[in-house]
Coordinates of C-alpha atoms in Angstrom, one line a residue:
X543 CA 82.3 -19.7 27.0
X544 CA 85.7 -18.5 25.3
X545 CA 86.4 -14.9 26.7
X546 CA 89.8 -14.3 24.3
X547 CA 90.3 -14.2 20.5
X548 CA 92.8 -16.5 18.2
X549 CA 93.9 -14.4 15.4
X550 CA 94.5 -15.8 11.9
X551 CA 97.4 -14.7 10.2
X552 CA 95.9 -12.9 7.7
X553 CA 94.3 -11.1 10.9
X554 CA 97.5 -10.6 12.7
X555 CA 99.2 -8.7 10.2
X556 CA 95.8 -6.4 9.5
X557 CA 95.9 -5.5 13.4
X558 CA 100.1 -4.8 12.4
X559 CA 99.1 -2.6 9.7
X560 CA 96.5 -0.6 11.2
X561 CA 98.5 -0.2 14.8
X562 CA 101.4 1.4 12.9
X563 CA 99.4 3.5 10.8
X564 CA 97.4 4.7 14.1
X565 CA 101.3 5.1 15.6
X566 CA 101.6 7.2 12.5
X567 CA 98.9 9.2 12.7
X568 CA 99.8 10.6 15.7
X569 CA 103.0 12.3 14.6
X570 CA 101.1 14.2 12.1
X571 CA 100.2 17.8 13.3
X572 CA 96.9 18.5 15.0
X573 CA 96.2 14.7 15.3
X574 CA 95.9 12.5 18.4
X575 CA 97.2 8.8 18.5
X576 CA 93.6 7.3 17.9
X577 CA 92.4 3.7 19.8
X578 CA 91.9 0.9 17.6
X579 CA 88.9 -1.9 18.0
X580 CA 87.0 -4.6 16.0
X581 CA 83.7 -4.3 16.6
X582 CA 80.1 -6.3 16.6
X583 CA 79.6 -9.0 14.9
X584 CA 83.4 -9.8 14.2
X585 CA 84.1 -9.9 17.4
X586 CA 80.6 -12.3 18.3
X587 CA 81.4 -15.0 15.7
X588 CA 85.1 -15.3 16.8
X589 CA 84.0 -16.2 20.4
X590 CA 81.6 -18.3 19.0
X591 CA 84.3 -20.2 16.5
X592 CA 83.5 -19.1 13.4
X593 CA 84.7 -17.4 10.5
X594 CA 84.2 -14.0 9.9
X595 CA 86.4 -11.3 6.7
X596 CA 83.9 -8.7 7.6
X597 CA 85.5 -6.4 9.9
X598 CA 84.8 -2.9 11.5
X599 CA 87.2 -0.6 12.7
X600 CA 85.9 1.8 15.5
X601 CA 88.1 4.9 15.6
X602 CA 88.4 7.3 18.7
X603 CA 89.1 10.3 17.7
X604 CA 88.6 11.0 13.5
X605 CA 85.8 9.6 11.5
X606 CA 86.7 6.9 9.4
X607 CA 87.3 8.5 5.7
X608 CA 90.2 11.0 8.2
X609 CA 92.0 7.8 9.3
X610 CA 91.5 6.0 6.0
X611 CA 93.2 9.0 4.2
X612 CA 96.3 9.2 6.5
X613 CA 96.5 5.5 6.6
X614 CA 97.2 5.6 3.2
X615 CA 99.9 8.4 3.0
X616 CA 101.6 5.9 5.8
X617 CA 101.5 3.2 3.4
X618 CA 102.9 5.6 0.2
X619 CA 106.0 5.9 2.5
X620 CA 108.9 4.6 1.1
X621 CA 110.1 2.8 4.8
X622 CA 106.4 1.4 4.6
X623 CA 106.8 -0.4 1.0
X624 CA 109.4 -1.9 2.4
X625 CA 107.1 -3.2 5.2
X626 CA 104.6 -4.4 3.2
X627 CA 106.3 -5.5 0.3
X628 CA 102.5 -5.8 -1.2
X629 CA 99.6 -3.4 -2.3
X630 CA 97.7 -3.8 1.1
X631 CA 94.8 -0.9 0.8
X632 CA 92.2 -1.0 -1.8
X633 CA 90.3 2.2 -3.5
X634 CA 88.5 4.4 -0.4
X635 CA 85.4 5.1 -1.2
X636 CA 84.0 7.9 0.6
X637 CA 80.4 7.4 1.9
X638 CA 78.7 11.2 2.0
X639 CA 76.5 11.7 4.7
X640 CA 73.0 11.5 3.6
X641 CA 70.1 11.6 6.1
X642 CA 68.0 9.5 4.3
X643 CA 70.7 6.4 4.1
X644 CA 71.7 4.1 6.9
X645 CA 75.7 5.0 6.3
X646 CA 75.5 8.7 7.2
X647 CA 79.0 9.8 8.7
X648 CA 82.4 9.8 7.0
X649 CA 82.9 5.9 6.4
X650 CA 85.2 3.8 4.7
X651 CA 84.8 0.5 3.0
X652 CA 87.9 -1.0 1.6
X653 CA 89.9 -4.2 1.5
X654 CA 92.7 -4.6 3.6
X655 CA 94.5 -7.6 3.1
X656 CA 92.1 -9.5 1.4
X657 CA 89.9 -8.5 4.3
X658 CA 86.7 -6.3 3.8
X659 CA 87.0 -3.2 6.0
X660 CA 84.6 -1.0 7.7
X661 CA 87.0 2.4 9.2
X662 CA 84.3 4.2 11.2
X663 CA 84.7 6.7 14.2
X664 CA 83.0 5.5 17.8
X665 CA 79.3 7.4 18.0
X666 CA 77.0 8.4 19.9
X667 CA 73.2 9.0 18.8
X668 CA 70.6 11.1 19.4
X669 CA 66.8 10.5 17.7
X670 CA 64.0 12.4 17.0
X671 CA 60.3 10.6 16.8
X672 CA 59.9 10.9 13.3
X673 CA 63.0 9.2 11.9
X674 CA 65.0 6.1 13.0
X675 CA 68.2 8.2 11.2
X676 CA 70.1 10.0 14.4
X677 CA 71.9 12.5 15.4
X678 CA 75.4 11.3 15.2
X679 CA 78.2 12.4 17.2
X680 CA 81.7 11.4 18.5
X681 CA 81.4 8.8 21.5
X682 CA 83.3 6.9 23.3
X683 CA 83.3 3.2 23.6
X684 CA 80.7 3.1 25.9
X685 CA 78.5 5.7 23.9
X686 CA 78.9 3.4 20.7
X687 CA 78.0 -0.1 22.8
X688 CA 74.9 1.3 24.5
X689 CA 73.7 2.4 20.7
X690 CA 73.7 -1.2 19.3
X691 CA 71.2 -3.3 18.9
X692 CA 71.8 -6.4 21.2
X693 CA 74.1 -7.1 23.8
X694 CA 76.4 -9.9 22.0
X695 CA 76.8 -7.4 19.0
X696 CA 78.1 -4.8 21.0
X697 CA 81.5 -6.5 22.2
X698 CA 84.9 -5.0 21.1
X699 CA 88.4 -6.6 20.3
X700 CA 91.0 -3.6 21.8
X701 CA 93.9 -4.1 19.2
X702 CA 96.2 -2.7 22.2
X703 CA 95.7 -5.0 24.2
X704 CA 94.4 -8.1 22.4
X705 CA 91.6 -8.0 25.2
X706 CA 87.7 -8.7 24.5
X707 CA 85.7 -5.7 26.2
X708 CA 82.1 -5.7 27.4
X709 CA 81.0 -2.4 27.8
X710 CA 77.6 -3.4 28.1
X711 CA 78.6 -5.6 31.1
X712 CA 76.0 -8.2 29.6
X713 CA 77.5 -9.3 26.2
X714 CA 79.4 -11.8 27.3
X715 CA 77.0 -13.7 29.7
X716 CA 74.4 -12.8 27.3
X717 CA 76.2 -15.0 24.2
X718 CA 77.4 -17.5 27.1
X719 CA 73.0 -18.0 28.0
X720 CA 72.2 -17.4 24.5
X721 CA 70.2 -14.6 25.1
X722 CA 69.7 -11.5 22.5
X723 CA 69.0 -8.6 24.7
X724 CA 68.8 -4.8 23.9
X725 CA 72.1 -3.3 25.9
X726 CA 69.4 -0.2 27.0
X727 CA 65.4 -0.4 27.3
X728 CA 63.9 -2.6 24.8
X729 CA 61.1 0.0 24.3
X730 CA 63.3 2.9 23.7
X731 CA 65.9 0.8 21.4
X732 CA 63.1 -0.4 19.5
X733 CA 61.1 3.2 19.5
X734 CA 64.5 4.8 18.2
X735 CA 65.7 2.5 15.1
X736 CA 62.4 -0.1 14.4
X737 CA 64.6 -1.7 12.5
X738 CA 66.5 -3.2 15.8
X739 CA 63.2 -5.6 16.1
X740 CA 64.2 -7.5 12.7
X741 CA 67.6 -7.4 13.3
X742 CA 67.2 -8.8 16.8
X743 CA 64.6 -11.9 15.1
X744 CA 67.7 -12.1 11.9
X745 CA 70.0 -12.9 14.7
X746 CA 68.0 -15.0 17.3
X747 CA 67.4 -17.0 14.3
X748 CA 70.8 -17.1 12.8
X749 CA 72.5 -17.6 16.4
X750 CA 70.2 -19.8 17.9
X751 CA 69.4 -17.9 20.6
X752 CA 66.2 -16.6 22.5
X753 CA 65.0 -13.5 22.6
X754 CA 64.9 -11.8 25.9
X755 CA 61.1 -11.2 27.6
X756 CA 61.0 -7.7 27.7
X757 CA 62.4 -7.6 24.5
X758 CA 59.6 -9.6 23.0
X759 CA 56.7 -7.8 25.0
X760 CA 58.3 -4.1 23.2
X761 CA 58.9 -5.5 19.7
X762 CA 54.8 -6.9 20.5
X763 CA 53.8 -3.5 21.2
X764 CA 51.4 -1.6 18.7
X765 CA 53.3 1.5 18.9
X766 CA 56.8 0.1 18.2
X767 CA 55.2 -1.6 15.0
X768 CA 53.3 1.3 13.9
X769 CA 57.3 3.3 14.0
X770 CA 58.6 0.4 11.9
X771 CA 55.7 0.9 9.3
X772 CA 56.1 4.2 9.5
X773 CA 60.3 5.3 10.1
X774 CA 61.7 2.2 8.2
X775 CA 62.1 1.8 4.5
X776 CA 60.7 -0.9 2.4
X777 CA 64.2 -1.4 1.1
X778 CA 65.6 -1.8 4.6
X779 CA 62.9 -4.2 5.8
X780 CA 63.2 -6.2 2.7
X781 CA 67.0 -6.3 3.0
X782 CA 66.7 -8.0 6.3
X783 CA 63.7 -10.5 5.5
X784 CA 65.9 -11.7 2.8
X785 CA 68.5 -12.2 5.0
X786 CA 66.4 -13.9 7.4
X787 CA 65.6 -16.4 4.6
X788 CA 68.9 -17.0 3.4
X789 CA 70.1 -18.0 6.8
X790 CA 70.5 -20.9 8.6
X791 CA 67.1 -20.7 10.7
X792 CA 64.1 -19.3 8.5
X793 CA 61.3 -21.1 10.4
X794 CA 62.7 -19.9 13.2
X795 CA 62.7 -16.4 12.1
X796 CA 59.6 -16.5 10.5
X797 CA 57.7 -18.4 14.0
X798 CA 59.1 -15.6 15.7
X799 CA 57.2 -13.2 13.2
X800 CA 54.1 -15.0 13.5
X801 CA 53.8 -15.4 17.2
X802 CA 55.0 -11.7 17.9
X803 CA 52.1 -10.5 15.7
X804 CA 54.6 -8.9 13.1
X805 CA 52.9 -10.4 9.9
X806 CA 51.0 -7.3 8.8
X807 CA 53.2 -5.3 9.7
X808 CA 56.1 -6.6 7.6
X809 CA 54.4 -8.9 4.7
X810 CA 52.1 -5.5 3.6
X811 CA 51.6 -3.3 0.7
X812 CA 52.4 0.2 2.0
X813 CA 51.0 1.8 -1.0
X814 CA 47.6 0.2 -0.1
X815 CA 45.4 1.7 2.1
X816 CA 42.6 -0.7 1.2
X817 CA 44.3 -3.6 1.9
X818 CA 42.0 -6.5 3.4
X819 CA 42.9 -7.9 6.6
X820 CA 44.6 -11.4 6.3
X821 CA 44.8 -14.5 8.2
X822 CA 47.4 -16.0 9.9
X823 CA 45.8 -19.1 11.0
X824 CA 47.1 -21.3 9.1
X825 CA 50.6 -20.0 8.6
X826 CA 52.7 -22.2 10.3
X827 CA 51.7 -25.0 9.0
X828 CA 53.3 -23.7 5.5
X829 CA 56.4 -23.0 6.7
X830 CA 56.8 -25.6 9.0
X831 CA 56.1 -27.7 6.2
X832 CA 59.1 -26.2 4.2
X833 CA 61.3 -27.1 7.1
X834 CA 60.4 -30.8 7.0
X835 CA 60.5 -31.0 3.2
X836 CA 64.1 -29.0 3.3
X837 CA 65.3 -31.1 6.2
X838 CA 64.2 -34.2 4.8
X839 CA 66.7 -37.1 4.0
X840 CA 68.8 -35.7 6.8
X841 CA 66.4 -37.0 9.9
X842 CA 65.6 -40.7 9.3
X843 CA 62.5 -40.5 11.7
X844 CA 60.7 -37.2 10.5
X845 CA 60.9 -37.8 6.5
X846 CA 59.4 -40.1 4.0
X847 CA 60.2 -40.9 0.5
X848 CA 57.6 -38.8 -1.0
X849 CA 59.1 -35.2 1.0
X850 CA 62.6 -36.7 -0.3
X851 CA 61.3 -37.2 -3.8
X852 CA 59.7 -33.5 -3.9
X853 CA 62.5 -32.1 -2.6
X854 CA 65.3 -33.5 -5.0
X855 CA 62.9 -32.0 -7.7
X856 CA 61.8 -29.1 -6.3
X857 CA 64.8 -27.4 -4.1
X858 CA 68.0 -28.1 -6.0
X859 CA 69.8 -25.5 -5.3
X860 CA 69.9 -22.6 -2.9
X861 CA 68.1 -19.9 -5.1
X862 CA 65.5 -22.1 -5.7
X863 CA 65.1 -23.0 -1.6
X864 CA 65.2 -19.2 -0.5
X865 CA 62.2 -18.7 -3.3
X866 CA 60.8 -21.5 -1.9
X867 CA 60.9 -19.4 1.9
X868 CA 59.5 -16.4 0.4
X869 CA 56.9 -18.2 -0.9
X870 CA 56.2 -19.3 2.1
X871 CA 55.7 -16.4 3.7
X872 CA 52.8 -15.3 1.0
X873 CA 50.7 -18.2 1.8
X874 CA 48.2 -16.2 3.9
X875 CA 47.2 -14.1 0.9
X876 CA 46.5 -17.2 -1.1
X877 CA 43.2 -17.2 -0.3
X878 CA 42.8 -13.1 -1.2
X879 CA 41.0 -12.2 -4.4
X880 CA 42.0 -10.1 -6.9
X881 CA 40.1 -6.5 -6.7
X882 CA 38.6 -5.7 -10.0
X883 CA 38.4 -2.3 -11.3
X884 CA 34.9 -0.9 -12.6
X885 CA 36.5 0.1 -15.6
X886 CA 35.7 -2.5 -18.1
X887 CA 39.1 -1.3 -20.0
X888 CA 41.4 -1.2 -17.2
X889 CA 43.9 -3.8 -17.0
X890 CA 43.5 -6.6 -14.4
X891 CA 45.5 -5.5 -11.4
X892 CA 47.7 -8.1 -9.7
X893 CA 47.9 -10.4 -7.0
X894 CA 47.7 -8.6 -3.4
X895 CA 51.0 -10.4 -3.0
X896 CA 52.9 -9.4 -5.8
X897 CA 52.3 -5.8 -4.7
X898 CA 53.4 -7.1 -1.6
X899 CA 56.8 -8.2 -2.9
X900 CA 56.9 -5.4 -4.8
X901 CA 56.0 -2.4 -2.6
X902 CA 56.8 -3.6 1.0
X903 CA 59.9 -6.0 0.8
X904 CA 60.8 -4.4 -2.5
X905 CA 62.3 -7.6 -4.1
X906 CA 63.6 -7.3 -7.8
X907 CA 61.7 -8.1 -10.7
X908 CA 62.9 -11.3 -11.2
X909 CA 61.8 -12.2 -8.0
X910 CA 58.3 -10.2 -8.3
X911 CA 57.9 -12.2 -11.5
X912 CA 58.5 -15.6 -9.4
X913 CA 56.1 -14.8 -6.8
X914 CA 53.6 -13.4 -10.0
X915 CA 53.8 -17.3 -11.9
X916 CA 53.6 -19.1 -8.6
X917 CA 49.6 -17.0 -7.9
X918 CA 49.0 -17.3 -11.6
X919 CA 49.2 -21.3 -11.9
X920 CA 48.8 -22.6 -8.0
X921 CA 45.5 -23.4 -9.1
X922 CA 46.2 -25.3 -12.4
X923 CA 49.1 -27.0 -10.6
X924 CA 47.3 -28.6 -7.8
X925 CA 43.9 -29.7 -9.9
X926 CA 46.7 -31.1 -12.5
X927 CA 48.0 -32.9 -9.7
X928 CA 44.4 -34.0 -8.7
X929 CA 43.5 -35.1 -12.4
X930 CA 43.3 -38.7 -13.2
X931 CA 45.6 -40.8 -15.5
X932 CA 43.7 -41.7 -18.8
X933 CA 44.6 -44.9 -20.8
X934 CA 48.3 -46.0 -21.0
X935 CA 48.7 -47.1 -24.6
X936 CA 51.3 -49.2 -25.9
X937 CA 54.9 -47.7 -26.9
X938 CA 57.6 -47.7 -29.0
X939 CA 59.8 -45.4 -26.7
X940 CA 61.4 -46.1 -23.5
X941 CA 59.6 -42.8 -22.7
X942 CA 56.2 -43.6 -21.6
X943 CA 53.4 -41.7 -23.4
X944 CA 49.9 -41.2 -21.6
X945 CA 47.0 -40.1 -23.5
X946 CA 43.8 -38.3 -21.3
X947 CA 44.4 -35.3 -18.8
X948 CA 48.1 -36.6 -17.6
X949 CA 49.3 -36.8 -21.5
X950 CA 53.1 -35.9 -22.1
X951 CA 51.7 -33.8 -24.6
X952 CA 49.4 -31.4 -22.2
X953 CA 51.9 -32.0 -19.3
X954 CA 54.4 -30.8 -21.2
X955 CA 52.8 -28.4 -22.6
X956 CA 51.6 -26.6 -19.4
X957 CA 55.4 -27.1 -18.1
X958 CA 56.3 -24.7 -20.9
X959 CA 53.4 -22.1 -20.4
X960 CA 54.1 -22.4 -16.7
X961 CA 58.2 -21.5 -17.5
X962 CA 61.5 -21.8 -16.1
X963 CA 60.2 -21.0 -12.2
X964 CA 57.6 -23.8 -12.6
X965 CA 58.8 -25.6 -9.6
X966 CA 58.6 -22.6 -7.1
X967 CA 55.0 -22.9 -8.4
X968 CA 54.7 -26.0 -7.6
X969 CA 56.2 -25.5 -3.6
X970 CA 53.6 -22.6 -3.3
X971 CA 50.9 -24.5 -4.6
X972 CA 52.1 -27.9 -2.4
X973 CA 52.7 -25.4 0.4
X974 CA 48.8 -23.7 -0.1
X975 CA 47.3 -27.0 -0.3
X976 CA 49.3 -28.1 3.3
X977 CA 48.0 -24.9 5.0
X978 CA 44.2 -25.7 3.7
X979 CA 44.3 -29.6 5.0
X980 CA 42.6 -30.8 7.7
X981 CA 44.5 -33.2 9.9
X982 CA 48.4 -34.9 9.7
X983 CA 46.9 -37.8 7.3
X984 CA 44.9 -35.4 4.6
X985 CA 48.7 -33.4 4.4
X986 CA 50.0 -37.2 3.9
X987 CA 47.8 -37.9 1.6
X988 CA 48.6 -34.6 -0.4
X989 CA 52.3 -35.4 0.0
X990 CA 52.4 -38.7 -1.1
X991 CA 50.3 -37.2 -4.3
X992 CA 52.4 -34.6 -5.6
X993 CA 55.3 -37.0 -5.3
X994 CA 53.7 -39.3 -7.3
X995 CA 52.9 -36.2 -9.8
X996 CA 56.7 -35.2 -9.7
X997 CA 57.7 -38.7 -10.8
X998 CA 55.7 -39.0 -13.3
X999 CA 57.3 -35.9 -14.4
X1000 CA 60.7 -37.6 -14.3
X1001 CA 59.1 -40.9 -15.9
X1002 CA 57.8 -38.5 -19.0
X1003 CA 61.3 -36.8 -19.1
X1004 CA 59.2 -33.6 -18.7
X1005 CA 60.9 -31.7 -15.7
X1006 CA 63.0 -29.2 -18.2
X1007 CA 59.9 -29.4 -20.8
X1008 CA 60.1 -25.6 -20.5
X1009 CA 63.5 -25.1 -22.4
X1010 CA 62.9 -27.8 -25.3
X1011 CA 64.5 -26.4 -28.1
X1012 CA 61.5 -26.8 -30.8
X1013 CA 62.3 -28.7 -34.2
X1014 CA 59.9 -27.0 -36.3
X1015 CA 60.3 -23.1 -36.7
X1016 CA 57.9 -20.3 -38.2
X1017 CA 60.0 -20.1 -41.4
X1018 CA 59.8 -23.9 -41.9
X1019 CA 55.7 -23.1 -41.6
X1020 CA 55.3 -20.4 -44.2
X1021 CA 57.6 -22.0 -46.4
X1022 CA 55.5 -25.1 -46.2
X1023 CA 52.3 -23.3 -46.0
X1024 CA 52.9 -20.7 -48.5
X1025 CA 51.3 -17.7 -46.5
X1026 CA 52.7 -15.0 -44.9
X1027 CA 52.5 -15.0 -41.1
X1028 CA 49.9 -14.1 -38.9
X1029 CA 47.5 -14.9 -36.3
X1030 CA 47.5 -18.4 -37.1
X1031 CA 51.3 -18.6 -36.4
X1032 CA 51.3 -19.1 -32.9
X1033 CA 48.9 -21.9 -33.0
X1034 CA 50.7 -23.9 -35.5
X1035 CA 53.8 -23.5 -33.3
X1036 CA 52.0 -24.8 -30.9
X1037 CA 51.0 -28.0 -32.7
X1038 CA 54.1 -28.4 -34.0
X1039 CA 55.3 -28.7 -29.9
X1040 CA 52.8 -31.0 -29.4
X1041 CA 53.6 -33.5 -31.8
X1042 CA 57.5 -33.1 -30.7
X1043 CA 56.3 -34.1 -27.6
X1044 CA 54.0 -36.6 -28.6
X1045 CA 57.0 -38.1 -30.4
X1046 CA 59.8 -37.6 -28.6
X1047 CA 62.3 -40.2 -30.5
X1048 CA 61.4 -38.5 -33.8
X1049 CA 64.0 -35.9 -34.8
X1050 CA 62.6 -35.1 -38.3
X1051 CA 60.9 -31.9 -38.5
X1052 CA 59.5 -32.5 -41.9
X1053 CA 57.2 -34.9 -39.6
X1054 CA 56.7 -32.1 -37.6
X1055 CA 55.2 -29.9 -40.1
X1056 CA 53.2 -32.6 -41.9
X1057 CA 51.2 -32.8 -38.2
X1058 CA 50.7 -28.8 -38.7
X1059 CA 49.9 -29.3 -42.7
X1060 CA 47.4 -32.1 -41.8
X1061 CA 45.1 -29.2 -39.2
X1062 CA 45.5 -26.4 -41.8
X1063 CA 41.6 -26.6 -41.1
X1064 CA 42.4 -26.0 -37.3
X1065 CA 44.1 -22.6 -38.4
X1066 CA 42.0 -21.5 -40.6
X1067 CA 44.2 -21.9 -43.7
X1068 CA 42.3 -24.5 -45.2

């Protein structure tokens, strides 16, 4: 375990800059020479090898907007231009204290040499029960390591003295054991900022680590997750699951939900005080599903050709695998029905889970709208899967046509109503199925069948069916119909699609509107 740091260059000449602007700052009146250190997780991932342009600063003896301010009269000095022959300090932006916001002393974020900076003065907290927002006053380094979540977070870089310091006394051993442990009493840590028990499971995931015993027994107890329902924003504990899904561990992060008993607690609807109870019986068979299928093509002895076909289909990209994860974590609530209202008018109120998304991770609406297609069509998805092949009938086109339930024209056709996020549909419902079978050769089976499914897809030329560009517009219809527009519009559009993907080596759109001419019966127009 590396106990000293390698700077880059880029880093080298940062820790220049600030050391004689801190040399600076200490000839101006009524201002002490203030210590210098990088902080957290900067100073964890350069131990561990890796590479890191986040940085923060912890200041002595001025919060961080005082320091940033006379940093940058040093650097309007003419003696310094000639220093830095460069524009080395970006805009400050001055961070007002707000008790309701996480950044609630007299911060700076900037860039510094291409660096993004953090200036922030050394605290000490104090909390009250009822908020996980403290207190805040000047600390020393000792005050400011106890207050952090884990032990390996909570190491400094001295810029003095080039010297890695463990105020904790455990940081170091802790990274060199792979442990995440609180620096104080679990209980209290956790009891004081709920949000420490995510951001402890974020970074035993992304690290690798374990989490310590009596860490895990606190973030299990019902009185530290009642707090983090009750202290912690939906924003903040969205922010982190996210983050947890977009790293390099999310099964691991999301077993360590599940077997700490966190799933209500996080995956809820706030607003909701009638929320049904869920099951979590089944849950790790979803997402441990997802890990195979991501993983697969990379592990010769744990994938198949049908998890390698899905996947090159279904999770091309990263946006489309973290859907895929948050998906995943909505499975229990598959099986949840939809409350009616006894209002006969009222409109039909949405999956448990969108509101879920909505209201307690508090995803955008692009994302809400995701998670609201994949409830909508699971269903249709997996019977379509299910439904048999009818009659292949000769053709003309290198693009097979198939008439009966599997057509190109109704596969197609559902592609396009399910829309552009059709294949995070189709991971939810693959993922829903999976959780609901009985035994490793019924999740075979159902494997091996949406892969066949998916190629057929590919064998239609049907997977971007959803953004076809139509040949046959409404003004080509009224002009050939001779009516003004009107209900029957949409229908005739519809045809119109069909028969463009009945035919799919036909480009003339004349043919398309004699198909909609020859049904003017089906529209009513007759």
């Amino acid at each position: 375990m590396r106990t000293t740091i390698c700077l880059t260059e880029q880093e080298k000449n940062l820790r220049q800059l600030l050391l004689d602007a801190s040399e600076y700052i200490g000839g101006v009146d009524g201002c002490t020479k203030p210590e210098l250190r990088f902080t957290g997780g900067w100073v964890r991932d350069k131990l561990l090898g890796l590479t890191s342009n986040d940085i923060d600063v912890g200041i002595s003896s001025m919060t961080g907007f005082r320091f940033g301010t006379l940093m940058k009269r040093y650097l309007e000095e003419p003696s310094t231009r000639i220093k830095y022959s460069q524009e080395v300090l970006g805009g400050l932006a001055k961070i007002e204290a707000n008790p309701e916001k996480s950044k609630h002393l007299e911060t700076v974020t900037t860039k510094i040499l291409g660096l993004d900076i953090d200036l922030v003065n050394l605290r000490k907290e104090t909390y009250d029960e009822d908020s996980r927002n403290p207190t805040m006053d000047f600390g020393s380094p000792v005050d400011d390591a106890l207050r952090r979540d884990a032990t390996v977070n909570a190491l400094f870089y001295n810029l003095s003295t080039c010297e890695v310091e463990d105020f904790t006394g455990k940081g170091l051993e802790d990274m060199e054991h792979q442990v995440i442990r609180t620096p104080l009493s679990p209980y209290q840590t956790f009891k004081d900022d709920p949000l420490r028990v995510l951001r402890c499971i974020r970074f035993a995931s992304k690290l690798g680590y374990r989490i310590d015993v009596e860490a895990e027994q606190s973030m299990s107890d019902s009185s530290i997750k009642e707090a983090l329902r009750a202290k912690i924003s939906r924003e903040r504990i969205g922010i982190e699951v996210e983050k947890m899904l977009k790293g390099p561990a999310p099964r691991t992060a999301l077993s360590l939900i599940d077997r700490l008993g966190l799933y209500s607690t996080i995956f809820t609807d706030p607003t909701n005080t009638d929320l049904p109870s869920v099951s979590t019986m089944n849950w790790s068979t979803a997402y441990g599903q997802l890990y195979e299928l991501t993983k697969a093509g990379t592990s010769n002895d744990l994938t198949t050709s049908a998890l390698c076909s899905i996947k090159s289909m279904l999770l091309r990209n990263r946006e489309e695998t973290y859907l895929a994860w948050l998906l995943s974590t909505l499975v229990p609530w598959a099986g949840v029905p939809i409350i009616a209202s006894r209002d006969p008018c009222a409109k039909v109120p949405p999956q448990v889970a969108v509101t879920v998304v909505r209201q307690g991770l508090k995803t955008e609406n692009k994302v809400t709208k995701v998670v609201e297609g994949a409830f909508l069509h699971r269903t249709e998805i997996s019977g379509c899967k299910d439904a048999p092949i009818g009659e292949e009938l000769p053709a003309t086109s290198y693009k097979k046509r198939r008439h009966g339930p599997l057509s190109r024209e109704n596969l197609g056709m559902s592609i396009r109503r399910w829309g552009p996020h059709w294949r995070s549909s189709a991971i939810f419902a693959i993922l829903v199925d999976l959780s609901n079978a009985e035994g490793t050769m019924a999740r075979q089976v159902l494997i091996a069948g949406y892969a066949s499914w998916l190629s057929n897809l590919q064998d239609l030329d049907l997977l971007e069916a959803y953004c076809l560009k139509p040949l046959v517009d409404g003004k080509q219809l009224q002009r050939a119909l001779g009516v003004r527009p009107g209900q029957w519009m949409r229908r005739a559009l519809d045809i119109a699609m069909e028969w463009q993907l009945r035919n799919p080596d036909d480009n003339n759109p004349e043919n398309g509107v004699a198909e909609v001419l020859s049904r003017k019966r089906e529209l009513g127009l007759a």
